[in-house]
PDB file of C-alpha atoms and ligand atoms in Angstrom:
ATOM      1  CA  UNK A 108       0.000   0.000   0.000  1.00 42.00           C
ATOM      2  CA  UNK A 109       1.243   3.468  -0.749  1.00 48.00           C
ATOM      3  CA  UNK A 110       0.146   5.080   2.531  1.00 53.00           C
ATOM      4  CA  UNK A 111       0.063   4.067   6.127  1.00 54.00           C
ATOM      5  CA  UNK A 112      -1.604   5.084   9.333  1.00 58.00           C
ATOM      6  CA  UNK A 113       0.611   5.151  12.390  1.00 58.00           C
ATOM      7  CA  UNK A 114      -0.919   5.919  15.808  1.00 63.00           C
ATOM      8  CA  UNK A 115      -3.887   7.338  13.946  1.00 65.00           C
ATOM      9  CA  UNK A 116      -1.655   9.956  12.335  1.00 72.00           C
ATOM     10  CA  UNK A 117      -2.205  10.392   8.656  1.00 82.00           C
ATOM     11  CA  UNK A 118       0.952   9.787   6.710  1.00 86.00           C
ATOM     12  CA  UNK A 119       1.011  11.059   3.174  1.00 92.00           C
ATOM     13  CA  UNK A 120       3.267   9.537   0.568  1.00 94.00           C
ATOM     14  CA  UNK A 121       5.835  12.212  -0.286  1.00 94.00           C
ATOM     15  CA  UNK A 122       6.544  10.609  -3.657  1.00 94.00           C
ATOM     16  CA  UNK A 123       2.954  11.016  -4.875  1.00 96.00           C
ATOM     17  CA  UNK A 124       2.072  14.536  -3.910  1.00 97.00           C
ATOM     18  CA  UNK A 125      -0.205  16.622  -6.093  1.00 98.00           C
ATOM     19  CA  UNK A 126       1.832  19.274  -7.902  1.00 98.00           C
ATOM     20  CA  UNK A 127      -0.984  21.764  -7.649  1.00 98.00           C
ATOM     21  CA  UNK A 128      -3.665  22.161  -4.972  1.00 98.00           C
ATOM     22  CA  UNK A 129      -6.502  24.658  -5.452  1.00 99.00           C
ATOM     23  CA  UNK A 130      -8.412  25.830  -2.403  1.00 99.00           C
ATOM     24  CA  UNK A 131     -11.814  27.469  -2.041  1.00 99.00           C
ATOM     25  CA  UNK A 132     -11.278  29.127   1.331  1.00 98.00           C
ATOM     26  CA  UNK A 133     -14.863  29.279   2.571  1.00 98.00           C
ATOM     27  CA  UNK A 134     -16.525  29.762   5.944  1.00 98.00           C
ATOM     28  CA  UNK A 135     -14.879  32.901   7.330  1.00 98.00           C
ATOM     29  CA  UNK A 136     -18.241  34.544   7.995  1.00 98.00           C
ATOM     30  CA  UNK A 137     -19.670  31.513   9.791  1.00 98.00           C
ATOM     31  CA  UNK A 138     -16.490  31.179  11.853  1.00 98.00           C
ATOM     32  CA  UNK A 139     -16.973  34.762  13.033  1.00 98.00           C
ATOM     33  CA  UNK A 140     -20.720  34.352  13.622  1.00 98.00           C
ATOM     34  CA  UNK A 141     -20.067  31.352  15.875  1.00 98.00           C
ATOM     35  CA  UNK A 142     -17.977  33.664  18.050  1.00 98.00           C
ATOM     36  CA  UNK A 143     -20.340  36.641  17.802  1.00 98.00           C
ATOM     37  CA  UNK A 144     -17.603  38.533  15.989  1.00 98.00           C
ATOM     38  CA  UNK A 145     -17.979  40.781  12.922  1.00 97.00           C
ATOM     39  CA  UNK A 146     -17.437  39.074   9.565  1.00 98.00           C
ATOM     40  CA  UNK A 147     -14.189  40.929   9.057  1.00 97.00           C
ATOM     41  CA  UNK A 148     -12.729  39.141  12.090  1.00 98.00           C
ATOM     42  CA  UNK A 149     -13.433  35.921  10.221  1.00 98.00           C
ATOM     43  CA  UNK A 150     -11.573  37.209   7.164  1.00 98.00           C
ATOM     44  CA  UNK A 151      -8.618  38.174   9.339  1.00 97.00           C
ATOM     45  CA  UNK A 152      -8.519  34.685  10.852  1.00 98.00           C
ATOM     46  CA  UNK A 153      -8.834  33.312   7.311  1.00 97.00           C
ATOM     47  CA  UNK A 154      -5.810  35.287   6.190  1.00 96.00           C
ATOM     48  CA  UNK A 155      -3.832  33.797   9.067  1.00 96.00           C
ATOM     49  CA  UNK A 156      -4.968  30.323   8.062  1.00 97.00           C
ATOM     50  CA  UNK A 157      -3.698  30.981   4.546  1.00 96.00           C
ATOM     51  CA  UNK A 158      -0.248  31.816   5.805  1.00 95.00           C
ATOM     52  CA  UNK A 159      -0.227  28.650   7.915  1.00 96.00           C
ATOM     53  CA  UNK A 160      -1.381  26.444   5.061  1.00 97.00           C
ATOM     54  CA  UNK A 161       1.104  27.902   2.564  1.00 96.00           C
ATOM     55  CA  UNK A 162       3.934  27.275   5.013  1.00 96.00           C
ATOM     56  CA  UNK A 163       2.831  23.674   5.539  1.00 97.00           C
ATOM     57  CA  UNK A 164       2.263  22.998   1.845  1.00 97.00           C
ATOM     58  CA  UNK A 165       5.734  24.279   1.078  1.00 97.00           C
ATOM     59  CA  UNK A 166       7.295  22.096   3.774  1.00 96.00           C
ATOM     60  CA  UNK A 167       5.536  19.101   2.249  1.00 96.00           C
ATOM     61  CA  UNK A 168       6.893  19.896  -1.211  1.00 97.00           C
ATOM     62  CA  UNK A 169       3.763  21.094  -3.021  1.00 98.00           C
ATOM     63  CA  UNK A 170       4.760  23.230  -6.025  1.00 98.00           C
ATOM     64  CA  UNK A 171       1.600  25.265  -6.673  1.00 98.00           C
ATOM     65  CA  UNK A 172      -1.216  26.402  -4.416  1.00 98.00           C
ATOM     66  CA  UNK A 173      -4.053  28.456  -5.897  1.00 98.00           C
ATOM     67  CA  UNK A 174      -6.393  30.098  -3.419  1.00 98.00           C
ATOM     68  CA  UNK A 175      -9.746  31.710  -4.071  1.00 98.00           C
ATOM     69  CA  UNK A 176      -9.574  34.954  -2.116  1.00 98.00           C
ATOM     70  CA  UNK A 177     -12.159  37.189  -3.823  1.00 98.00           C
ATOM     71  CA  UNK A 178     -14.564  36.263  -6.589  1.00 98.00           C
ATOM     72  CA  UNK A 179     -16.117  38.411  -9.307  1.00 98.00           C
ATOM     73  CA  UNK A 180     -19.398  37.813  -7.434  1.00 98.00           C
ATOM     74  CA  UNK A 181     -18.090  38.886  -4.017  1.00 98.00           C
ATOM     75  CA  UNK A 182     -18.642  42.568  -4.973  1.00 98.00           C
ATOM     76  CA  UNK A 183     -22.308  41.897  -4.185  1.00 98.00           C
ATOM     77  CA  UNK A 184     -21.460  41.900  -0.469  1.00 98.00           C
ATOM     78  CA  UNK A 185     -21.924  44.989   1.694  1.00 98.00           C
ATOM     79  CA  UNK A 186     -19.574  47.930   1.082  1.00 98.00           C
ATOM     80  CA  UNK A 187     -18.267  47.462   4.601  1.00 97.00           C
ATOM     81  CA  UNK A 188     -17.328  43.851   4.086  1.00 98.00           C
ATOM     82  CA  UNK A 189     -15.716  44.478   0.682  1.00 98.00           C
ATOM     83  CA  UNK A 190     -13.710  47.365   2.164  1.00 98.00           C
ATOM     84  CA  UNK A 191     -12.590  45.183   5.070  1.00 97.00           C
ATOM     85  CA  UNK A 192     -11.412  42.446   2.693  1.00 98.00           C
ATOM     86  CA  UNK A 193      -9.522  44.980   0.532  1.00 98.00           C
ATOM     87  CA  UNK A 194      -7.848  46.478   3.613  1.00 97.00           C
ATOM     88  CA  UNK A 195      -6.835  43.048   4.730  1.00 96.00           C
ATOM     89  CA  UNK A 196      -5.377  42.445   1.309  1.00 96.00           C
ATOM     90  CA  UNK A 197      -3.327  45.649   1.512  1.00 96.00           C
ATOM     91  CA  UNK A 198      -2.014  44.536   4.869  1.00 93.00           C
ATOM     92  CA  UNK A 199      -1.330  41.063   3.540  1.00 91.00           C
ATOM     93  CA  UNK A 200       0.610  42.379   0.557  1.00 90.00           C
ATOM     94  CA  UNK A 201       2.912  44.220   2.953  1.00 88.00           C
ATOM     95  CA  UNK A 202       3.245  41.614   5.687  1.00 88.00           C
ATOM     96  CA  UNK A 203       2.593  37.987   4.896  1.00 87.00           C
ATOM     97  CA  UNK A 204       3.845  38.234   1.338  1.00 85.00           C
ATOM     98  CA  UNK A 205       7.092  39.712   2.582  1.00 87.00           C
ATOM     99  CA  UNK A 206       7.477  36.697   4.851  1.00 90.00           C
ATOM    100  CA  UNK A 207       6.687  34.406   1.910  1.00 91.00           C
ATOM    101  CA  UNK A 208       9.399  36.156  -0.109  1.00 88.00           C
ATOM    102  CA  UNK A 209      11.986  35.347   2.540  1.00 90.00           C
ATOM    103  CA  UNK A 210      10.759  31.785   2.434  1.00 92.00           C
ATOM    104  CA  UNK A 211      11.487  31.415  -1.310  1.00 95.00           C
ATOM    105  CA  UNK A 212       7.807  31.612  -2.304  1.00 96.00           C
ATOM    106  CA  UNK A 213       6.795  33.028  -5.658  1.00 96.00           C
ATOM    107  CA  UNK A 214       3.601  35.059  -5.864  1.00 96.00           C
ATOM    108  CA  UNK A 215       1.206  35.219  -8.797  1.00 97.00           C
ATOM    109  CA  UNK A 216      -2.269  36.646  -9.113  1.00 98.00           C
ATOM    110  CA  UNK A 217      -5.102  35.359 -11.281  1.00 98.00           C
ATOM    111  CA  UNK A 218      -8.278  37.296 -11.995  1.00 98.00           C
ATOM    112  CA  UNK A 219      -9.049  40.706 -13.401  1.00 98.00           C
ATOM    113  CA  UNK A 220      -6.599  42.809 -11.432  1.00 98.00           C
ATOM    114  CA  UNK A 221      -7.680  45.930 -13.350  1.00 98.00           C
ATOM    115  CA  UNK A 222     -10.907  45.895 -11.316  1.00 98.00           C
ATOM    116  CA  UNK A 223      -9.034  46.408  -8.025  1.00 98.00           C
ATOM    117  CA  UNK A 224      -8.033  49.745  -6.465  1.00 98.00           C
ATOM    118  CA  UNK A 225      -4.969  51.245  -8.129  1.00 98.00           C
ATOM    119  CA  UNK A 226      -2.793  51.108  -4.996  1.00 97.00           C
ATOM    120  CA  UNK A 227      -3.507  47.380  -4.681  1.00 97.00           C
ATOM    121  CA  UNK A 228      -2.674  46.881  -8.365  1.00 97.00           C
ATOM    122  CA  UNK A 229       0.661  48.603  -7.787  1.00 96.00           C
ATOM    123  CA  UNK A 230       1.456  46.496  -4.739  1.00 96.00           C
ATOM    124  CA  UNK A 231       0.612  43.346  -6.674  1.00 96.00           C
ATOM    125  CA  UNK A 232       2.957  44.356  -9.498  1.00 96.00           C
ATOM    126  CA  UNK A 233       5.801  44.846  -7.047  1.00 95.00           C
ATOM    127  CA  UNK A 234       5.302  41.579  -5.224  1.00 95.00           C
ATOM    128  CA  UNK A 235       4.940  39.566  -8.449  1.00 95.00           C
ATOM    129  CA  UNK A 236       8.105  41.165  -9.826  1.00 96.00           C
ATOM    130  CA  UNK A 237      10.115  40.765  -6.619  1.00 94.00           C
ATOM    131  CA  UNK A 238       9.208  37.121  -6.241  1.00 95.00           C
ATOM    132  CA  UNK A 239       9.546  35.997  -9.851  1.00 95.00           C
ATOM    133  CA  UNK A 240      12.845  34.152  -9.353  1.00 96.00           C
ATOM    134  CA  UNK A 241      11.679  32.270  -6.259  1.00 96.00           C
ATOM    135  CA  UNK A 242      11.815  28.517  -6.634  1.00 94.00           C
ATOM    136  CA  UNK A 243      10.345  27.114  -3.398  1.00 93.00           C
ATOM    137  CA  UNK A 244       6.737  27.063  -4.452  1.00 97.00           C
ATOM    138  CA  UNK A 245       4.220  29.352  -6.164  1.00 98.00           C
ATOM    139  CA  UNK A 246       1.136  30.774  -4.498  1.00 97.00           C
ATOM    140  CA  UNK A 247      -1.494  31.937  -6.978  1.00 98.00           C
ATOM    141  CA  UNK A 248      -4.006  34.292  -5.388  1.00 97.00           C
ATOM    142  CA  UNK A 249      -7.354  34.529  -7.157  1.00 98.00           C
ATOM    143  CA  UNK A 250      -8.539  38.130  -6.817  1.00 98.00           C
ATOM    144  CA  UNK A 251     -11.552  39.519  -8.609  1.00 98.00           C
ATOM    145  CA  UNK A 252     -11.487  36.094 -10.204  1.00 98.00           C
ATOM    146  CA  UNK A 253     -14.314  34.245 -11.922  1.00 98.00           C
ATOM    147  CA  UNK A 254     -13.835  31.208 -14.156  1.00 98.00           C
ATOM    148  CA  UNK A 255     -16.357  32.531 -16.666  1.00 98.00           C
ATOM    149  CA  UNK A 256     -14.769  35.961 -16.676  1.00 98.00           C
ATOM    150  CA  UNK A 257     -11.336  34.383 -17.210  1.00 98.00           C
ATOM    151  CA  UNK A 258     -12.681  32.477 -20.228  1.00 98.00           C
ATOM    152  CA  UNK A 259     -14.402  35.599 -21.540  1.00 98.00           C
ATOM    153  CA  UNK A 260     -11.197  37.633 -21.299  1.00 98.00           C
ATOM    154  CA  UNK A 261      -9.201  34.833 -22.950  1.00 98.00           C
ATOM    155  CA  UNK A 262     -11.709  34.425 -25.774  1.00 98.00           C
ATOM    156  CA  UNK A 263     -11.676  38.175 -26.348  1.00 98.00           C
ATOM    157  CA  UNK A 264      -7.890  38.126 -26.811  1.00 98.00           C
ATOM    158  CA  UNK A 265      -8.083  35.161 -29.170  1.00 98.00           C
ATOM    159  CA  UNK A 266     -10.797  36.933 -31.181  1.00 98.00           C
ATOM    160  CA  UNK A 267      -8.531  39.988 -31.488  1.00 98.00           C
ATOM    161  CA  UNK A 268      -5.778  37.781 -32.964  1.00 98.00           C
ATOM    162  CA  UNK A 269      -8.248  36.313 -35.438  1.00 98.00           C
ATOM    163  CA  UNK A 270      -9.532  39.773 -36.376  1.00 98.00           C
ATOM    164  CA  UNK A 271      -6.033  41.056 -36.983  1.00 98.00           C
ATOM    165  CA  UNK A 272      -5.226  37.998 -39.115  1.00 98.00           C
ATOM    166  CA  UNK A 273      -2.477  36.727 -36.779  1.00 97.00           C
ATOM    167  CA  UNK A 274      -4.443  33.568 -36.079  1.00 98.00           C
ATOM    168  CA  UNK A 275      -6.878  31.555 -38.154  1.00 98.00           C
ATOM    169  CA  UNK A 276     -10.006  30.275 -36.392  1.00 98.00           C
ATOM    170  CA  UNK A 277      -9.134  26.727 -37.523  1.00 97.00           C
ATOM    171  CA  UNK A 278      -5.891  26.894 -35.576  1.00 97.00           C
ATOM    172  CA  UNK A 279      -7.632  27.345 -32.230  1.00 98.00           C
ATOM    173  CA  UNK A 280      -6.772  24.283 -30.175  1.00 98.00           C
ATOM    174  CA  UNK A 281      -7.153  23.474 -26.478  1.00 98.00           C
ATOM    175  CA  UNK A 282      -3.544  24.595 -26.103  1.00 98.00           C
ATOM    176  CA  UNK A 283      -4.441  27.960 -27.660  1.00 98.00           C
ATOM    177  CA  UNK A 284      -7.216  28.449 -25.115  1.00 98.00           C
ATOM    178  CA  UNK A 285      -4.970  27.403 -22.220  1.00 98.00           C
ATOM    179  CA  UNK A 286      -2.342  29.882 -23.328  1.00 98.00           C
ATOM    180  CA  UNK A 287      -4.863  32.716 -22.955  1.00 98.00           C
ATOM    181  CA  UNK A 288      -6.051  31.786 -19.478  1.00 98.00           C
ATOM    182  CA  UNK A 289      -4.666  33.483 -16.352  1.00 98.00           C
ATOM    183  CA  UNK A 290      -3.160  30.115 -15.416  1.00 98.00           C
ATOM    184  CA  UNK A 291      -1.161  29.747 -18.672  1.00 98.00           C
ATOM    185  CA  UNK A 292       1.832  27.485 -18.114  1.00 97.00           C
ATOM    186  CA  UNK A 293       0.650  26.205 -14.717  1.00 98.00           C
ATOM    187  CA  UNK A 294      -0.302  22.513 -14.474  1.00 98.00           C
ATOM    188  CA  UNK A 295      -4.000  21.875 -13.769  1.00 98.00           C
ATOM    189  CA  UNK A 296      -4.791  21.252 -10.090  1.00 98.00           C
ATOM    190  CA  UNK A 297      -4.954  17.551  -9.284  1.00 98.00           C
ATOM    191  CA  UNK A 298      -6.786  18.347  -6.054  1.00 98.00           C
ATOM    192  CA  UNK A 299      -9.417  20.956  -5.191  1.00 98.00           C
ATOM    193  CA  UNK A 300     -10.269  21.543  -1.527  1.00 98.00           C
ATOM    194  CA  UNK A 301     -13.381  23.392  -0.365  1.00 98.00           C
ATOM    195  CA  UNK A 302     -13.963  24.094   3.306  1.00 98.00           C
ATOM    196  CA  UNK A 303     -17.115  24.920   5.295  1.00 98.00           C
ATOM    197  CA  UNK A 304     -19.333  22.093   4.064  1.00 98.00           C
ATOM    198  CA  UNK A 305     -20.403  23.692   0.785  1.00 98.00           C
ATOM    199  CA  UNK A 306     -20.004  21.370  -2.177  1.00 98.00           C
ATOM    200  CA  UNK A 307     -19.990  23.646  -5.202  1.00 98.00           C
ATOM    201  CA  UNK A 308     -17.455  25.332  -7.443  1.00 98.00           C
ATOM    202  CA  UNK A 309     -18.740  28.920  -7.255  1.00 98.00           C
ATOM    203  CA  UNK A 310     -17.097  29.888 -10.559  1.00 98.00           C
ATOM    204  CA  UNK A 311     -13.569  28.747  -9.617  1.00 98.00           C
ATOM    205  CA  UNK A 312     -11.137  27.467 -12.294  1.00 98.00           C
ATOM    206  CA  UNK A 313     -13.822  26.074 -14.588  1.00 98.00           C
ATOM    207  CA  UNK A 314     -11.511  24.977 -17.400  1.00 98.00           C
ATOM    208  CA  UNK A 315      -8.651  23.756 -15.234  1.00 98.00           C
ATOM    209  CA  UNK A 316     -10.618  21.362 -12.996  1.00 98.00           C
ATOM    210  CA  UNK A 317     -11.755  19.043 -15.801  1.00 98.00           C
ATOM    211  CA  UNK A 318     -10.068  16.051 -14.100  1.00 96.00           C
ATOM    212  CA  UNK A 319      -9.389  17.286 -10.585  1.00 97.00           C
ATOM    213  CA  UNK A 320     -10.253  15.293  -7.485  1.00 97.00           C
ATOM    214  CA  UNK A 321     -12.445  17.100  -4.953  1.00 98.00           C
ATOM    215  CA  UNK A 322     -12.072  17.124  -1.195  1.00 98.00           C
ATOM    216  CA  UNK A 323     -14.900  18.733   0.758  1.00 98.00           C
ATOM    217  CA  UNK A 324     -14.671  19.252   4.490  1.00 98.00           C
ATOM    218  CA  UNK A 325     -16.965  20.799   7.103  1.00 98.00           C
ATOM    219  CA  UNK A 326     -13.983  22.536   8.719  1.00 98.00           C
ATOM    220  CA  UNK A 327     -14.350  26.313   8.429  1.00 98.00           C
ATOM    221  CA  UNK A 328     -11.423  27.947   6.637  1.00 98.00           C
ATOM    222  CA  UNK A 329      -9.994  29.834   9.662  1.00 98.00           C
ATOM    223  CA  UNK A 330      -9.754  26.489  11.498  1.00 98.00           C
ATOM    224  CA  UNK A 331      -8.036  24.695   8.610  1.00 98.00           C
ATOM    225  CA  UNK A 332      -4.509  23.586   9.420  1.00 97.00           C
ATOM    226  CA  UNK A 333      -1.728  21.107   8.808  1.00 97.00           C
ATOM    227  CA  UNK A 334      -3.804  18.037   9.819  1.00 96.00           C
ATOM    228  CA  UNK A 335      -6.608  19.029   7.455  1.00 97.00           C
ATOM    229  CA  UNK A 336      -4.193  19.535   4.595  1.00 98.00           C
ATOM    230  CA  UNK A 337      -2.703  16.112   5.257  1.00 97.00           C
ATOM    231  CA  UNK A 338      -6.178  14.574   5.334  1.00 97.00           C
ATOM    232  CA  UNK A 339      -6.995  16.134   1.975  1.00 97.00           C
ATOM    233  CA  UNK A 340      -3.789  14.850   0.388  1.00 97.00           C
ATOM    234  CA  UNK A 341      -4.291  11.438   1.964  1.00 96.00           C
ATOM    235  CA  UNK A 342      -7.762  11.367   0.434  1.00 96.00           C
ATOM    236  CA  UNK A 343      -6.333  12.367  -2.954  1.00 96.00           C
ATOM    237  CA  UNK A 344      -3.668   9.679  -2.776  1.00 95.00           C
ATOM    238  CA  UNK A 345      -6.359   7.073  -2.326  1.00 92.00           C
ATOM    239  CA  UNK A 346      -8.383   8.040  -5.370  1.00 90.00           C
ATOM    240  CA  UNK A 347      -8.016   6.202  -8.634  1.00 87.00           C
ATOM    241  CA  UNK A 348      -7.717   8.757 -11.403  1.00 84.00           C
ATOM    242  CA  UNK A 349      -8.991   7.467 -14.733  1.00 86.00           C
ATOM    243  CA  UNK A 350      -9.061  10.412 -17.156  1.00 89.00           C
ATOM    244  CA  UNK A 351     -11.782   8.743 -19.200  1.00 91.00           C
ATOM    245  CA  UNK A 352      -9.774   5.577 -19.797  1.00 90.00           C
ATOM    246  CA  UNK A 353     -10.351   2.227 -18.179  1.00 77.00           C
TER     247      UNK A 353
HETATM  248  C1  IPE B 466     -14.893  33.015   2.338  1.00 62.95           C
HETATM  249  O1  IPE B 466     -15.654  33.104   3.487  1.00 62.95           O
HETATM  250  C2  IPE B 466     -14.129  34.281   2.046  1.00 62.95           C
HETATM  251  C3  IPE B 466     -14.649  35.083   0.910  1.00 62.95           C
HETATM  252  C4  IPE B 466     -15.578  34.711   0.096  1.00 62.95           C
HETATM  253  C5  IPE B 466     -14.046  36.378   0.703  1.00 62.95           C
HETATM  254  P1  IPE B 466     -17.139  33.667   3.469  1.00 62.95           P
HETATM  255  O2  IPE B 466     -17.094  35.135   3.744  1.00 62.95           O
HETATM  256  O3  IPE B 466     -17.816  33.273   2.219  1.00 62.95           O
HETATM  257  O4  IPE B 466     -17.753  32.920   4.721  1.00 62.95           O
HETATM  258  P2  IPE B 466     -19.232  32.340   4.832  1.00 62.95           P
HETATM  259  O5  IPE B 466     -19.461  31.453   3.660  1.00 62.95           O
HETATM  260  O6  IPE B 466     -20.157  33.509   4.844  1.00 62.95           O
HETATM  261  O7  IPE B 466     -19.222  31.591   6.142  1.00 62.95           O
HETATM  262  C1  IPE B 467     -16.374  31.396  -3.006  1.00 62.95           C
HETATM  263  O1  IPE B 467     -17.039  31.502  -1.787  1.00 62.95           O
HETATM  264  C2  IPE B 467     -15.441  32.538  -3.207  1.00 62.95           C
HETATM  265  C3  IPE B 467     -14.291  32.583  -2.310  1.00 62.95           C
HETATM  266  C4  IPE B 467     -13.979  31.681  -1.411  1.00 62.95           C
HETATM  267  C5  IPE B 467     -13.450  33.734  -2.471  1.00 62.95           C
HETATM  268  P1  IPE B 467     -18.461  32.212  -1.650  1.00 62.95           P
HETATM  269  O2  IPE B 467     -18.825  32.108  -0.214  1.00 62.95           O
HETATM  270  O3  IPE B 467     -18.415  33.563  -2.241  1.00 62.95           O
HETATM  271  O4  IPE B 467     -19.367  31.292  -2.568  1.00 62.95           O
HETATM  272  P2  IPE B 467     -20.936  30.999  -2.512  1.00 62.95           P
HETATM  273  O5  IPE B 467     -21.619  32.322  -2.566  1.00 62.95           O
HETATM  274  O6  IPE B 467     -21.191  30.286  -1.218  1.00 62.95           O
HETATM  275  O7  IPE B 467     -21.207  30.132  -3.699  1.00 62.95           O
HETATM  276 MG1   MG B 468     -18.919  31.676   1.693  1.00 62.95          MG
END
């Protein structure tokens, strides 16, 4: 067997790790409500959980982690909550990302960055540039991200190439489409984790998850830690991936 349980501890097989784990970090609001705290306290605790999980994933040897931090639909929330999340992001770009940098972590952002406040866009540019040579692992933060919007933006760029005569419509292959997604060049996630008991995709990585395995847990994101990450990988390592073959 390729895994073992010792004293009830979950032991993942380091030789069969997913290269890329995508995480829908859900349940911050419910975590706060359980403690009679404002929702923004839940987002703060969620940001701390992210730092913890990135550190653990890196120690384990995971190469890519993509996290859903703010969706194209999350603008529908109250102005107060959106502002609190954006402030947290500003803080995060200064603090946690600086710690990641020291830890050899590369930072990338997916989503329509142009929809964010200009100061945040600037900070993102700096952090992406400063971390581009880092080899330890890559954290992809999905900000103002929607899978449909990503496809729309990609298709628009492809259409421009066709219009200008640089590309013929017959040449459009799956590889062409992939090359125009925000995730161009990144392997598809083998494992998608969603916390908080919800079992839906909520417009995350629609193209890229064609053959991903899914791990759903009732744990709320701010409570998610090393053990939960190990459980998810353990679960993944016990799935039989078929890719349509038999
Ligand atoms: C996820 O937690 C974080 C974001 C979507 C920004 P939620 O804020 O969705 O938490 P719940 O689902 O209300 O508990
Ligand atoms: C998905 O969570 C988006 C993020 C985690 C950033 P939501 O809480 O926004 O999704 P729904 O509304 O439950 O589908
Ligand atoms: Mg939610």
